[in-house]
Amino acid sequence: MSRTARVLPGFGLSLGYTLAYLSLIVLVPITAVFSKAASLSWPEFWSVVTAPRVLASYRLSFGASLLAAGINTVFGLLLAWALVRYRFPGKKLVDALVDLPFALPTAVAGIALTALYAKNGWLGQYLEPLGIKVAFGPLGVLVALIFIGLPFVVRTVQPILEDLDTEIEEAAATLGARRWQTFHRVVLPILLPALMTGFALAFARAVGEYGSVIFIAGNIPMVSEITPLMIVTKLEQYEYASATAVAVVMLVFSFLLLLAINALQTWTAKRTGRQV
Amino acid sequence: MAASASTGALRAQRDSATRFEANAATRESAWVKWSVLGVSLTFFVVFLLLPLVAVFFEALRKGMQAYLAALSDSDALAALRLTLLTAFIAVPLNLVFGVAAAWAIAKFDFPGKHILITLIDLPFSVSPVIAGLIYVLVFGAQGWFGSWLAGHDLKIIFAVPGIVLATVFVTFPFVARELIPLMQAQGKEEEEAAIVLGASGFKTFWRVTLPNIKWGLLYGVILCNARAMGEFGAVSVVSGHIRGETNTLPLHVEILYNEYSFAAAFAVASLLALLALFTLAIKSYVESKARTVLVDADHS
């Protein structure tokens, strides 16, 4: 659109302000990470980001995040299904509380989960005698990541499920499909892009999560240290360059994931004709 | 819209279950229904409800007196003041940005719009720890402006300005991402009509745009505020943890917890949990309002 055709005022001002503020708060400070990491030579950088303790932290962070996102995809779909399709008492409350992980500060979630799963906690007292040690170990990391990721899946799938036309399932039923076949062959393919988007969002959030995890993880080197904690540990030892090197690995991964999420959302929008 | 589900974008509420349960083709057998409900609600109780209940239970474990004593402790009050101050600065900054960004993106066409939207979402995909780290690299003693700041006796890292900056970063997209899809969906015809009829730009925004976006705006602000008051990772990196000076409420919770003052830690945590419940209540209210607006629009 040419400038003369614009009726509304404020384009230059609002776009200029947006770009200036975005650069000042986000873009320029992020370049500091890359310029600081560049102060390391390539072999130095490589030895920092592939040190055994750091490698162990990637395995835990990415492994637990993938697992948590997978678990959330299954149970998030069930919860979204229950909220959209069934009437039951207390539904409004459940629907509102699904967003709790977005609103509850992560440190609060962290100490609450630790209290629940510690040896004498409400859940820990039954799990520890069975040999399942959740708090102060890798399982605790998983539990915290499930907590913070759940709403991403529910809130991505729920609107798609609500907008689903009953005609599609009626047609399937008329053609002789059983309920499970209809779900599996008709409904699930429609939900697939949204499920994958929810999975990716939950995964992206889990990889970077810090506050809720560090209280319950126990932070044992090589066993239950997450990658963001490695950055904090290095910072506390004033190893700025190596902290930054690990941060670069995480940032590059986050950028790639962000691109993937964008592609998934475009796909969802195309498939269902609505924005998520 | 990039990643807008991550804050639970504003939805119009309506109970769709009636429609699905009344139709034989979209109804499951009672056995399936109760299994799905049983499994999903158990998951909900174990992973969401129990942690919330545990906060209040642990907070009151030593009685009301200990609870009130923990809250009226001078370090707790200092942390509360800093948390309020931080949100008081960060939220309006990101509110102004959100409105400006949404105005530019929703009302005009320009190349690179899609990239701009993605970049606005960037702070959500960056680990909070890295959000703190970047400001340490810019303003810390070893950072770009470190020696200049030291020479002028200015302190940003391990001081209040650093805490505010880190908070602004992590809450950066909240208002913008609520407003952009909302204003894009509303188009620009109403504003164009107002301008053609002679209204000034400011008057058009105030009288035409603002009434249309007020619920989305309120929702974005509420979410932004909740995160600003509750941020832990980013603030932890830049704070320096000086009691009574650079401790926010979440950091104060951590200190008390690490000192094994569990009841006190949970008492302070319960304040933050109340804030979360308040946020969710406002969200439900706004969604029911948005629904009324949508229903009205359907009828007119």
Coordinates of C-alpha atoms in Angstrom, one line a residue:
Chain A
M1 CA 0.0 0.0 0.0
S2 CA 1.5 3.4 -0.9
R3 CA 1.8 6.1 1.6
T4 CA -0.8 8.3 0.1
A5 CA -3.5 5.6 0.2
R6 CA -3.2 5.4 4.0
V7 CA -6.2 6.9 5.8
L8 CA -5.2 6.1 9.4
P9 CA -2.5 8.1 11.1
G10 CA 0.4 7.0 13.3
F11 CA 2.0 4.4 11.1
G12 CA 5.5 5.9 11.3
L13 CA 5.2 6.6 15.0
S14 CA 3.8 3.2 16.1
L15 CA 6.1 1.2 13.9
G16 CA 9.1 3.3 14.8
Y17 CA 8.4 3.0 18.5
T18 CA 7.9 -0.8 18.1
L19 CA 11.1 -1.3 16.3
A20 CA 13.1 0.9 18.7
Y21 CA 11.7 -0.7 21.9
L22 CA 12.1 -4.2 20.4
S23 CA 15.8 -3.5 19.5
L24 CA 16.6 -1.9 22.8
I25 CA 15.0 -4.5 25.1
V26 CA 15.4 -7.7 23.2
L27 CA 17.5 -7.7 20.0
V28 CA 20.6 -5.7 21.0
P29 CA 21.0 -7.4 24.4
I30 CA 20.7 -10.9 22.8
T31 CA 23.5 -10.0 20.4
A32 CA 25.6 -9.6 23.5
V33 CA 25.4 -13.4 24.0
F34 CA 26.9 -14.1 20.6
S35 CA 29.6 -11.4 20.8
K36 CA 30.6 -12.7 24.3
A37 CA 30.7 -16.3 23.1
A38 CA 32.8 -15.2 20.1
S39 CA 35.6 -14.2 22.6
L40 CA 36.2 -17.9 23.0
S41 CA 38.1 -19.8 20.3
W42 CA 36.3 -22.6 18.6
P43 CA 38.1 -25.4 20.5
E44 CA 37.5 -23.6 23.8
F45 CA 33.8 -23.1 22.9
W46 CA 33.5 -26.8 21.9
S47 CA 35.2 -28.1 25.1
V48 CA 32.8 -26.0 27.2
V49 CA 29.6 -27.1 25.5
T50 CA 30.6 -30.7 25.3
A51 CA 32.0 -31.1 28.9
P52 CA 30.6 -34.3 30.5
R53 CA 28.6 -32.4 33.1
V54 CA 27.1 -30.1 30.5
L55 CA 26.3 -33.1 28.2
A56 CA 24.6 -34.8 31.1
S57 CA 22.5 -31.7 31.6
Y58 CA 21.4 -31.7 27.9
R59 CA 20.3 -35.3 28.2
L60 CA 18.3 -34.5 31.3
S61 CA 16.8 -31.2 30.0
F62 CA 15.9 -32.4 26.6
G63 CA 14.9 -35.9 27.7
A64 CA 12.7 -34.9 30.5
S65 CA 11.2 -32.1 28.4
L66 CA 10.3 -34.4 25.6
L67 CA 8.8 -36.9 28.0
A68 CA 6.9 -34.3 29.9
A69 CA 5.5 -32.8 26.6
G70 CA 4.5 -36.3 25.5
I71 CA 2.7 -37.1 28.7
N72 CA 1.0 -33.7 28.5
T73 CA -0.1 -34.3 24.9
V74 CA -1.9 -37.5 26.0
F75 CA -3.5 -36.2 29.2
G76 CA -4.0 -32.7 27.8
L77 CA -6.0 -34.1 25.0
L78 CA -8.1 -36.2 27.5
L79 CA -8.7 -33.1 29.6
A80 CA -9.6 -30.9 26.7
W81 CA -12.0 -33.6 25.5
A82 CA -13.6 -33.8 28.9
L83 CA -14.0 -30.0 29.1
V84 CA -15.4 -29.7 25.6
R85 CA -17.6 -32.8 25.3
Y86 CA -18.9 -33.7 28.7
R87 CA -21.0 -32.1 31.4
F88 CA -19.8 -32.7 34.9
P89 CA -20.0 -30.8 38.2
G90 CA -17.1 -28.4 38.9
K91 CA -16.3 -28.0 35.2
K92 CA -16.0 -24.2 35.3
L93 CA -13.5 -24.4 38.2
V94 CA -11.4 -27.1 36.4
D95 CA -11.5 -25.0 33.2
A96 CA -10.3 -21.9 35.0
L97 CA -7.6 -23.8 37.0
V98 CA -6.0 -25.3 33.9
D99 CA -4.3 -22.0 33.4
L100 CA -2.8 -22.1 37.0
P101 CA 0.8 -22.9 35.7
F102 CA 0.7 -19.7 33.6
A103 CA -0.3 -17.6 36.6
L104 CA 1.5 -19.3 39.5
P105 CA 5.1 -18.1 40.0
T106 CA 7.5 -20.9 39.2
A107 CA 9.2 -20.7 42.5
V108 CA 5.9 -21.3 44.3
A109 CA 5.2 -24.3 42.1
G110 CA 8.6 -25.6 42.8
I111 CA 8.4 -25.6 46.6
A112 CA 4.8 -26.9 46.5
L113 CA 5.7 -29.9 44.3
T114 CA 8.8 -30.6 46.5
A115 CA 6.6 -30.6 49.6
L116 CA 4.1 -33.0 47.9
Y117 CA 6.7 -35.5 46.7
A118 CA 9.3 -35.3 49.6
K119 CA 9.6 -38.4 51.7
N120 CA 7.0 -37.2 54.2
G121 CA 4.8 -35.4 51.7
W122 CA 1.2 -36.2 50.7
L123 CA 2.3 -38.2 47.7
G124 CA 5.9 -39.0 48.5
Q125 CA 5.0 -41.0 51.6
Y126 CA 3.2 -43.5 49.4
L127 CA 5.7 -43.5 46.5
E128 CA 9.0 -43.8 48.4
P129 CA 8.1 -47.2 50.0
L130 CA 7.4 -48.4 46.5
G131 CA 11.0 -47.4 45.6
I132 CA 9.8 -44.4 43.5
K133 CA 11.9 -41.5 44.5
V134 CA 10.5 -38.3 42.9
A135 CA 11.8 -35.4 44.9
F136 CA 15.5 -34.6 44.6
G137 CA 16.1 -36.6 41.5
P138 CA 15.4 -36.7 37.7
L139 CA 11.8 -37.8 38.3
G140 CA 11.2 -34.6 40.2
V141 CA 12.4 -32.7 37.1
L142 CA 9.8 -34.6 35.0
V143 CA 7.0 -33.8 37.5
A144 CA 7.8 -30.1 37.5
L145 CA 8.0 -30.0 33.7
I146 CA 4.6 -31.8 33.4
F147 CA 3.1 -29.1 35.8
I148 CA 4.3 -26.1 33.7
G149 CA 3.5 -27.6 30.3
L150 CA 0.0 -28.9 30.7
P151 CA -2.0 -25.8 29.8
F152 CA -0.1 -25.4 26.5
V153 CA -1.6 -28.6 25.1
V154 CA -5.1 -28.1 26.6
R155 CA -5.4 -24.5 25.4
T156 CA -4.2 -25.3 21.9
V157 CA -6.5 -28.3 21.4
Q158 CA -9.6 -27.1 23.2
P159 CA -10.7 -24.3 20.7
I160 CA -10.2 -26.7 17.7
L161 CA -12.3 -29.3 19.5
E162 CA -15.0 -26.7 20.3
D163 CA -15.2 -25.6 16.7
L164 CA -15.5 -29.1 15.3
D165 CA -18.7 -29.5 13.3
T166 CA -20.9 -32.4 14.5
E167 CA -21.8 -33.1 10.8
I168 CA -18.4 -34.7 10.2
E169 CA -18.9 -37.3 13.0
E170 CA -22.5 -37.8 11.9
A171 CA -21.4 -38.6 8.4
A172 CA -18.9 -41.1 9.8
A173 CA -21.5 -42.7 12.0
T174 CA -24.0 -42.8 9.0
L175 CA -21.4 -44.6 6.9
G176 CA -21.1 -47.2 9.6
A177 CA -18.0 -46.2 11.5
R178 CA -17.9 -47.1 15.1
R179 CA -17.2 -44.4 17.7
W180 CA -13.5 -45.4 18.1
Q181 CA -13.0 -45.5 14.4
T182 CA -14.6 -42.1 14.0
F183 CA -12.2 -40.7 16.7
H184 CA -9.2 -42.4 15.3
R185 CA -9.7 -41.9 11.6
V186 CA -11.7 -38.7 11.5
V187 CA -11.3 -36.5 14.6
L188 CA -7.7 -37.3 15.5
P189 CA -6.3 -36.3 12.0
I190 CA -8.1 -32.9 12.4
L191 CA -6.6 -32.4 15.8
L192 CA -3.1 -33.5 14.9
P193 CA -1.6 -30.1 13.9
A194 CA -3.0 -28.6 17.2
L195 CA -1.7 -31.5 19.2
M196 CA 1.8 -31.1 17.6
T197 CA 1.7 -27.4 18.2
G198 CA 0.8 -27.9 21.9
F199 CA 3.5 -30.5 22.2
A200 CA 6.1 -28.1 20.7
L201 CA 5.0 -25.2 22.9
A202 CA 5.1 -27.4 26.0
F203 CA 8.5 -28.7 25.0
A204 CA 10.0 -25.3 24.3
R205 CA 8.8 -24.0 27.6
A206 CA 10.1 -27.0 29.5
V207 CA 13.6 -26.8 28.0
G208 CA 14.2 -23.3 29.4
E209 CA 12.3 -23.7 32.7
Y210 CA 14.3 -22.9 35.8
G211 CA 12.3 -21.8 38.8
S212 CA 10.0 -24.8 39.4
V213 CA 12.7 -27.4 38.6
I214 CA 15.6 -26.3 40.8
F215 CA 13.8 -26.8 44.1
I216 CA 12.6 -30.4 43.3
A217 CA 15.6 -31.6 41.3
G218 CA 18.1 -31.9 44.1
N219 CA 20.7 -30.6 41.5
I220 CA 23.1 -33.5 41.8
P221 CA 26.0 -33.1 39.2
M222 CA 25.7 -35.6 36.3
V223 CA 22.4 -36.8 37.6
S224 CA 19.8 -34.1 38.1
E225 CA 21.2 -30.8 36.9
I226 CA 19.3 -29.1 34.1
T227 CA 21.0 -26.9 31.4
P228 CA 19.7 -23.5 32.7
L229 CA 21.2 -24.4 36.1
M230 CA 24.6 -25.0 34.4
I231 CA 24.4 -21.4 33.1
V232 CA 23.6 -20.1 36.6
T233 CA 26.3 -22.2 38.2
K234 CA 29.0 -20.9 35.8
L235 CA 27.8 -17.3 36.3
E236 CA 28.1 -17.7 40.1
Q237 CA 31.7 -18.8 39.5
Y238 CA 32.2 -15.7 37.4
E239 CA 32.9 -17.9 34.3
Y240 CA 31.0 -15.5 32.0
A241 CA 32.4 -16.8 28.7
S242 CA 31.5 -20.5 29.4
A243 CA 28.1 -19.6 30.8
T244 CA 27.5 -17.7 27.6
A245 CA 28.7 -20.6 25.4
V246 CA 26.1 -22.9 27.0
A247 CA 23.5 -20.1 26.5
V248 CA 24.3 -20.0 22.8
V249 CA 23.6 -23.7 22.5
M250 CA 20.2 -23.2 24.2
L251 CA 19.4 -20.0 22.2
V252 CA 20.1 -21.6 18.8
F253 CA 17.9 -24.5 19.8
S254 CA 15.1 -22.2 20.9
F255 CA 15.3 -20.3 17.6
L256 CA 15.0 -23.5 15.6
L257 CA 12.0 -24.6 17.8
L258 CA 10.4 -21.2 17.4
L259 CA 10.6 -21.6 13.6
A260 CA 9.1 -25.1 13.9
I261 CA 6.3 -23.8 16.0
N262 CA 5.5 -21.1 13.5
A263 CA 5.4 -23.6 10.7
L264 CA 3.1 -25.9 12.8
Q265 CA 0.7 -23.0 13.6
T266 CA 0.5 -22.1 9.9
W267 CA -0.4 -25.7 9.2
T268 CA -3.0 -25.7 11.9
A269 CA -4.5 -22.5 10.6
K270 CA -4.6 -24.0 7.1
R271 CA -6.1 -27.3 8.2
T272 CA -8.8 -25.9 10.4
G273 CA -9.4 -22.4 9.0
R274 CA -8.7 -20.7 12.4
Q275 CA -5.8 -19.1 14.2
V276 CA -4.5 -20.7 17.3
Chain B
M1 CA -0.4 -16.1 15.3
A2 CA 2.9 -17.2 16.6
A3 CA 2.6 -19.2 19.9
S4 CA -0.4 -17.3 21.2
A5 CA -1.8 -20.4 22.8
S6 CA 1.1 -20.2 25.3
T7 CA -0.7 -17.7 27.4
G8 CA -4.1 -19.2 26.8
A9 CA -5.3 -16.6 24.4
L10 CA -8.6 -15.0 25.1
R11 CA -11.5 -17.3 24.2
A12 CA -15.2 -16.9 24.2
Q13 CA -16.6 -19.3 26.7
R14 CA -19.7 -21.4 26.0
D15 CA -20.6 -24.9 27.1
S16 CA -20.3 -26.9 24.0
A17 CA -20.9 -30.2 25.9
T18 CA -24.7 -29.8 25.5
R19 CA -24.4 -29.8 21.7
F20 CA -22.1 -32.9 21.7
E21 CA -23.9 -34.9 24.4
A22 CA -27.3 -34.4 22.8
N23 CA -26.1 -35.9 19.5
A24 CA -25.9 -39.7 19.1
A25 CA -23.1 -39.4 16.6
T26 CA -20.8 -37.3 18.9
R27 CA -21.6 -39.1 22.1
E28 CA -19.6 -41.8 23.8
S29 CA -20.9 -44.6 25.9
A30 CA -21.2 -43.9 29.6
W31 CA -18.3 -46.3 30.2
V32 CA -16.0 -44.3 27.9
K33 CA -17.2 -40.9 29.3
W34 CA -16.5 -41.9 32.9
S35 CA -13.1 -43.4 32.1
V36 CA -12.0 -40.2 30.2
L37 CA -13.4 -38.1 33.1
G38 CA -11.8 -40.3 35.7
V39 CA -8.3 -40.3 34.1
S40 CA -8.2 -36.7 33.1
L41 CA -9.6 -35.3 36.4
T42 CA -7.2 -37.5 38.4
F43 CA -4.4 -36.1 36.4
F44 CA -5.8 -32.6 37.0
V45 CA -6.0 -33.1 40.8
V46 CA -2.6 -34.7 41.2
F47 CA -0.7 -32.2 39.0
L48 CA -2.6 -28.9 39.4
L49 CA -4.9 -28.9 42.3
L50 CA -2.8 -30.6 45.0
P51 CA 0.2 -28.3 44.6
L52 CA -2.1 -25.3 45.0
V53 CA -3.7 -26.8 48.1
A54 CA -0.3 -27.7 49.5
V55 CA 0.8 -24.1 49.4
F56 CA -2.0 -22.9 51.7
F57 CA -1.8 -26.0 53.9
E58 CA 2.0 -25.6 54.5
A59 CA 1.6 -21.9 55.0
L60 CA -0.8 -22.4 57.8
R61 CA 0.8 -25.4 59.3
K62 CA 2.3 -23.5 62.2
G63 CA -0.9 -21.5 62.8
M64 CA -2.3 -18.1 61.9
Q65 CA 0.1 -16.2 64.2
A66 CA 3.2 -17.6 62.6
Y67 CA 1.6 -17.0 59.2
L68 CA 1.0 -13.3 59.9
A69 CA 4.4 -12.9 61.5
A70 CA 6.1 -14.3 58.4
L71 CA 4.2 -11.8 56.2
S72 CA 4.8 -8.8 58.4
D73 CA 8.6 -9.5 58.7
S74 CA 10.5 -6.4 57.5
D75 CA 12.4 -8.3 54.8
A76 CA 9.1 -9.7 53.5
L77 CA 7.6 -6.2 53.4
A78 CA 10.7 -4.9 51.6
A79 CA 10.4 -7.8 49.0
L80 CA 6.7 -7.0 48.6
R81 CA 7.5 -3.3 48.0
L82 CA 10.2 -4.1 45.4
T83 CA 7.8 -6.6 43.6
L84 CA 5.1 -3.9 43.4
L85 CA 7.5 -1.3 42.2
T86 CA 8.9 -3.7 39.5
A87 CA 5.4 -4.5 38.2
F88 CA 4.5 -0.8 38.4
I89 CA 7.3 0.1 36.0
A90 CA 7.3 -3.0 33.7
V91 CA 3.6 -3.4 33.0
P92 CA 3.0 0.2 31.8
L93 CA 6.1 0.0 29.6
N94 CA 4.9 -3.2 27.9
L95 CA 1.4 -1.9 27.7
V96 CA 2.4 1.2 25.7
F97 CA 4.6 -1.1 23.5
G98 CA 1.8 -3.6 23.0
V99 CA -0.7 -1.0 21.9
A100 CA 1.9 0.6 19.5
A101 CA 2.9 -2.7 18.0
A102 CA -0.7 -3.9 17.6
W103 CA -1.6 -0.6 15.9
A104 CA 1.3 -0.8 13.4
I105 CA 0.8 -4.5 12.7
A106 CA -3.0 -4.7 12.6
K107 CA -3.9 -1.4 10.8
F108 CA -1.1 -1.2 8.2
D109 CA 0.6 -3.4 5.6
F110 CA 4.3 -3.4 5.4
P111 CA 7.0 -5.9 4.4
G112 CA 8.5 -8.1 7.1
K113 CA 5.4 -8.1 9.2
H114 CA 5.5 -11.8 9.8
I115 CA 9.1 -11.6 11.0
L116 CA 8.3 -8.7 13.3
I117 CA 5.5 -10.8 15.0
T118 CA 7.9 -13.7 15.5
L119 CA 10.5 -11.4 17.0
I120 CA 8.0 -10.0 19.4
D121 CA 7.4 -13.5 20.6
L122 CA 11.1 -14.2 21.0
P123 CA 11.3 -13.5 24.8
F124 CA 8.8 -16.4 25.4
S125 CA 11.1 -18.9 23.8
V126 CA 14.2 -17.7 25.6
S127 CA 15.0 -19.4 28.9
P128 CA 14.5 -16.9 31.8
V129 CA 18.0 -17.6 32.9
I130 CA 19.3 -16.3 29.5
A131 CA 17.1 -13.3 29.9
G132 CA 19.0 -12.4 33.0
L133 CA 22.4 -13.3 31.5
I134 CA 22.0 -11.0 28.5
Y135 CA 21.7 -7.9 30.8
V136 CA 24.7 -9.1 32.9
L137 CA 26.7 -9.2 29.7
V138 CA 25.5 -5.7 28.7
F139 CA 25.5 -3.9 32.1
G140 CA 27.5 -6.1 34.4
A141 CA 31.0 -5.3 35.7
Q142 CA 32.6 -7.3 32.8
G143 CA 29.9 -6.1 30.3
W144 CA 29.8 -3.6 27.4
F145 CA 28.9 -0.7 29.7
G146 CA 30.5 -2.1 32.8
S147 CA 33.4 0.3 33.2
W148 CA 31.4 3.3 32.1
L149 CA 28.7 2.6 34.6
A150 CA 31.3 2.0 37.4
G151 CA 33.0 5.3 36.4
H152 CA 29.7 7.2 36.9
D153 CA 28.9 5.3 40.1
L154 CA 25.8 3.8 38.5
K155 CA 24.6 0.3 39.3
I156 CA 22.2 -1.7 37.2
I157 CA 23.2 -5.4 37.8
F158 CA 22.7 -6.6 41.4
A159 CA 20.4 -3.5 41.8
V160 CA 16.8 -2.5 41.2
P161 CA 17.2 -1.3 37.6
G162 CA 18.5 -4.8 36.5
I163 CA 15.5 -6.4 38.2
V164 CA 13.2 -4.1 36.3
L165 CA 15.0 -4.7 33.0
A166 CA 14.9 -8.5 33.3
T167 CA 11.2 -8.3 34.2
V168 CA 10.4 -6.1 31.2
F169 CA 12.2 -8.6 29.0
V170 CA 10.3 -11.7 30.2
T171 CA 6.9 -9.9 30.2
F172 CA 7.6 -8.2 26.9
P173 CA 5.1 -10.0 24.5
F174 CA 2.1 -10.3 26.9
V175 CA 0.0 -7.3 25.9
A176 CA 1.1 -7.2 22.2
R177 CA 0.2 -10.8 21.6
E178 CA -3.3 -10.4 23.0
L179 CA -3.9 -7.2 21.0
I180 CA -2.4 -8.1 17.6
P181 CA -4.8 -11.0 16.7
L182 CA -7.8 -9.1 18.2
M183 CA -7.1 -5.9 16.2
Q184 CA -6.3 -7.9 13.1
A185 CA -9.7 -9.6 13.3
Q186 CA -11.5 -6.3 13.8
G187 CA -10.0 -4.7 10.7
K188 CA -9.7 -1.0 10.2
E189 CA -13.0 0.1 8.6
E190 CA -14.4 1.7 11.8
E191 CA -11.2 3.8 12.4
E192 CA -11.1 4.8 8.7
A193 CA -14.7 5.9 8.9
A194 CA -14.0 8.0 12.0
I195 CA -11.0 9.7 10.4
V196 CA -12.9 10.4 7.2
L197 CA -15.7 12.0 9.3
G198 CA -13.1 14.3 10.7
A199 CA -12.0 12.8 14.0
S200 CA -8.4 13.3 15.1
G201 CA -6.1 10.3 15.3
F202 CA -6.1 10.4 19.1
K203 CA -9.9 10.8 19.4
T204 CA -10.3 7.8 16.9
F205 CA -8.1 5.6 19.1
W206 CA -9.8 6.7 22.3
R207 CA -13.4 6.5 21.1
V208 CA -13.3 3.8 18.5
T209 CA -10.4 1.4 19.0
L210 CA -10.1 1.3 22.7
P211 CA -13.8 0.3 23.4
N212 CA -13.3 -2.5 20.9
I213 CA -10.1 -3.9 22.5
K214 CA -10.7 -3.1 26.2
W215 CA -11.2 -6.7 27.3
G216 CA -8.2 -8.1 25.4
L217 CA -6.2 -5.2 26.8
L218 CA -7.2 -5.9 30.4
Y219 CA -6.5 -9.6 29.9
G220 CA -3.0 -8.9 28.5
V221 CA -2.3 -6.5 31.4
I222 CA -3.4 -9.0 34.0
L223 CA -1.2 -11.7 32.6
C224 CA 1.7 -9.4 32.2
N225 CA 1.3 -8.3 35.8
A226 CA 1.1 -11.9 37.1
R227 CA 4.3 -12.8 35.4
A228 CA 6.1 -9.5 36.4
M229 CA 5.3 -10.2 40.1
G230 CA 6.1 -13.9 39.9
E231 CA 9.3 -14.0 37.7
F232 CA 12.1 -16.0 39.3
G233 CA 14.8 -17.2 37.0
A234 CA 15.6 -14.0 35.2
V235 CA 15.4 -11.8 38.3
S236 CA 17.5 -14.3 40.3
V237 CA 20.4 -13.9 37.9
V238 CA 20.5 -10.1 38.0
S239 CA 19.4 -9.6 41.6
G240 CA 22.5 -10.4 43.7
H241 CA 20.1 -11.5 46.5
I242 CA 20.7 -8.6 48.9
R243 CA 18.1 -9.0 51.7
G244 CA 15.8 -6.1 52.1
E245 CA 17.3 -4.4 49.0
T246 CA 17.2 -6.5 45.9
N247 CA 14.9 -9.3 46.9
T248 CA 11.5 -9.7 45.2
L249 CA 8.8 -11.9 46.7
P250 CA 9.7 -15.0 44.7
L251 CA 13.4 -14.6 45.7
H252 CA 12.4 -14.1 49.3
V253 CA 10.5 -17.4 49.1
E254 CA 13.7 -19.1 47.9
I255 CA 15.8 -17.6 50.7
L256 CA 13.4 -18.6 53.4
Y257 CA 13.1 -22.1 51.9
N258 CA 16.9 -22.6 51.7
E259 CA 17.1 -21.6 55.3
Y260 CA 14.6 -24.3 56.2
S261 CA 12.0 -21.7 57.3
F262 CA 9.4 -23.7 55.4
A263 CA 6.3 -22.3 57.0
A264 CA 7.5 -18.8 56.4
A265 CA 8.5 -19.6 52.8
F266 CA 5.0 -21.0 52.1
A267 CA 3.4 -18.1 53.9
V268 CA 5.1 -15.7 51.4
A269 CA 4.4 -18.1 48.6
S270 CA 0.7 -18.1 49.5
L271 CA 0.6 -14.4 48.8
L272 CA 1.8 -15.1 45.3
A273 CA -0.7 -18.0 45.0
L274 CA -3.5 -15.6 45.9
L275 CA -2.2 -13.3 43.1
A276 CA -2.4 -16.3 40.7
L277 CA -6.0 -17.1 41.8
F278 CA -7.0 -13.4 41.4
T279 CA -5.5 -13.5 37.9
L280 CA -7.4 -16.6 36.9
A281 CA -10.6 -15.1 38.4
I282 CA -10.2 -11.9 36.3
K283 CA -9.5 -14.1 33.2
S284 CA -12.7 -16.0 33.7
Y285 CA -14.6 -12.8 34.1
V286 CA -13.1 -11.2 31.0
E287 CA -13.9 -14.4 29.0
S288 CA -17.5 -14.3 30.0
K289 CA -17.6 -10.6 29.1
A290 CA -16.0 -11.3 25.7
R291 CA -18.7 -13.9 25.2
T292 CA -21.5 -11.4 25.8
V293 CA -19.9 -9.1 23.3
L294 CA -19.7 -12.0 20.7
V295 CA -23.3 -13.0 21.4
D296 CA -24.4 -9.4 21.0
A297 CA -22.5 -9.2 17.7
D298 CA -24.2 -12.4 16.5
H299 CA -27.7 -10.9 17.2
S300 CA -27.1 -7.6 15.6

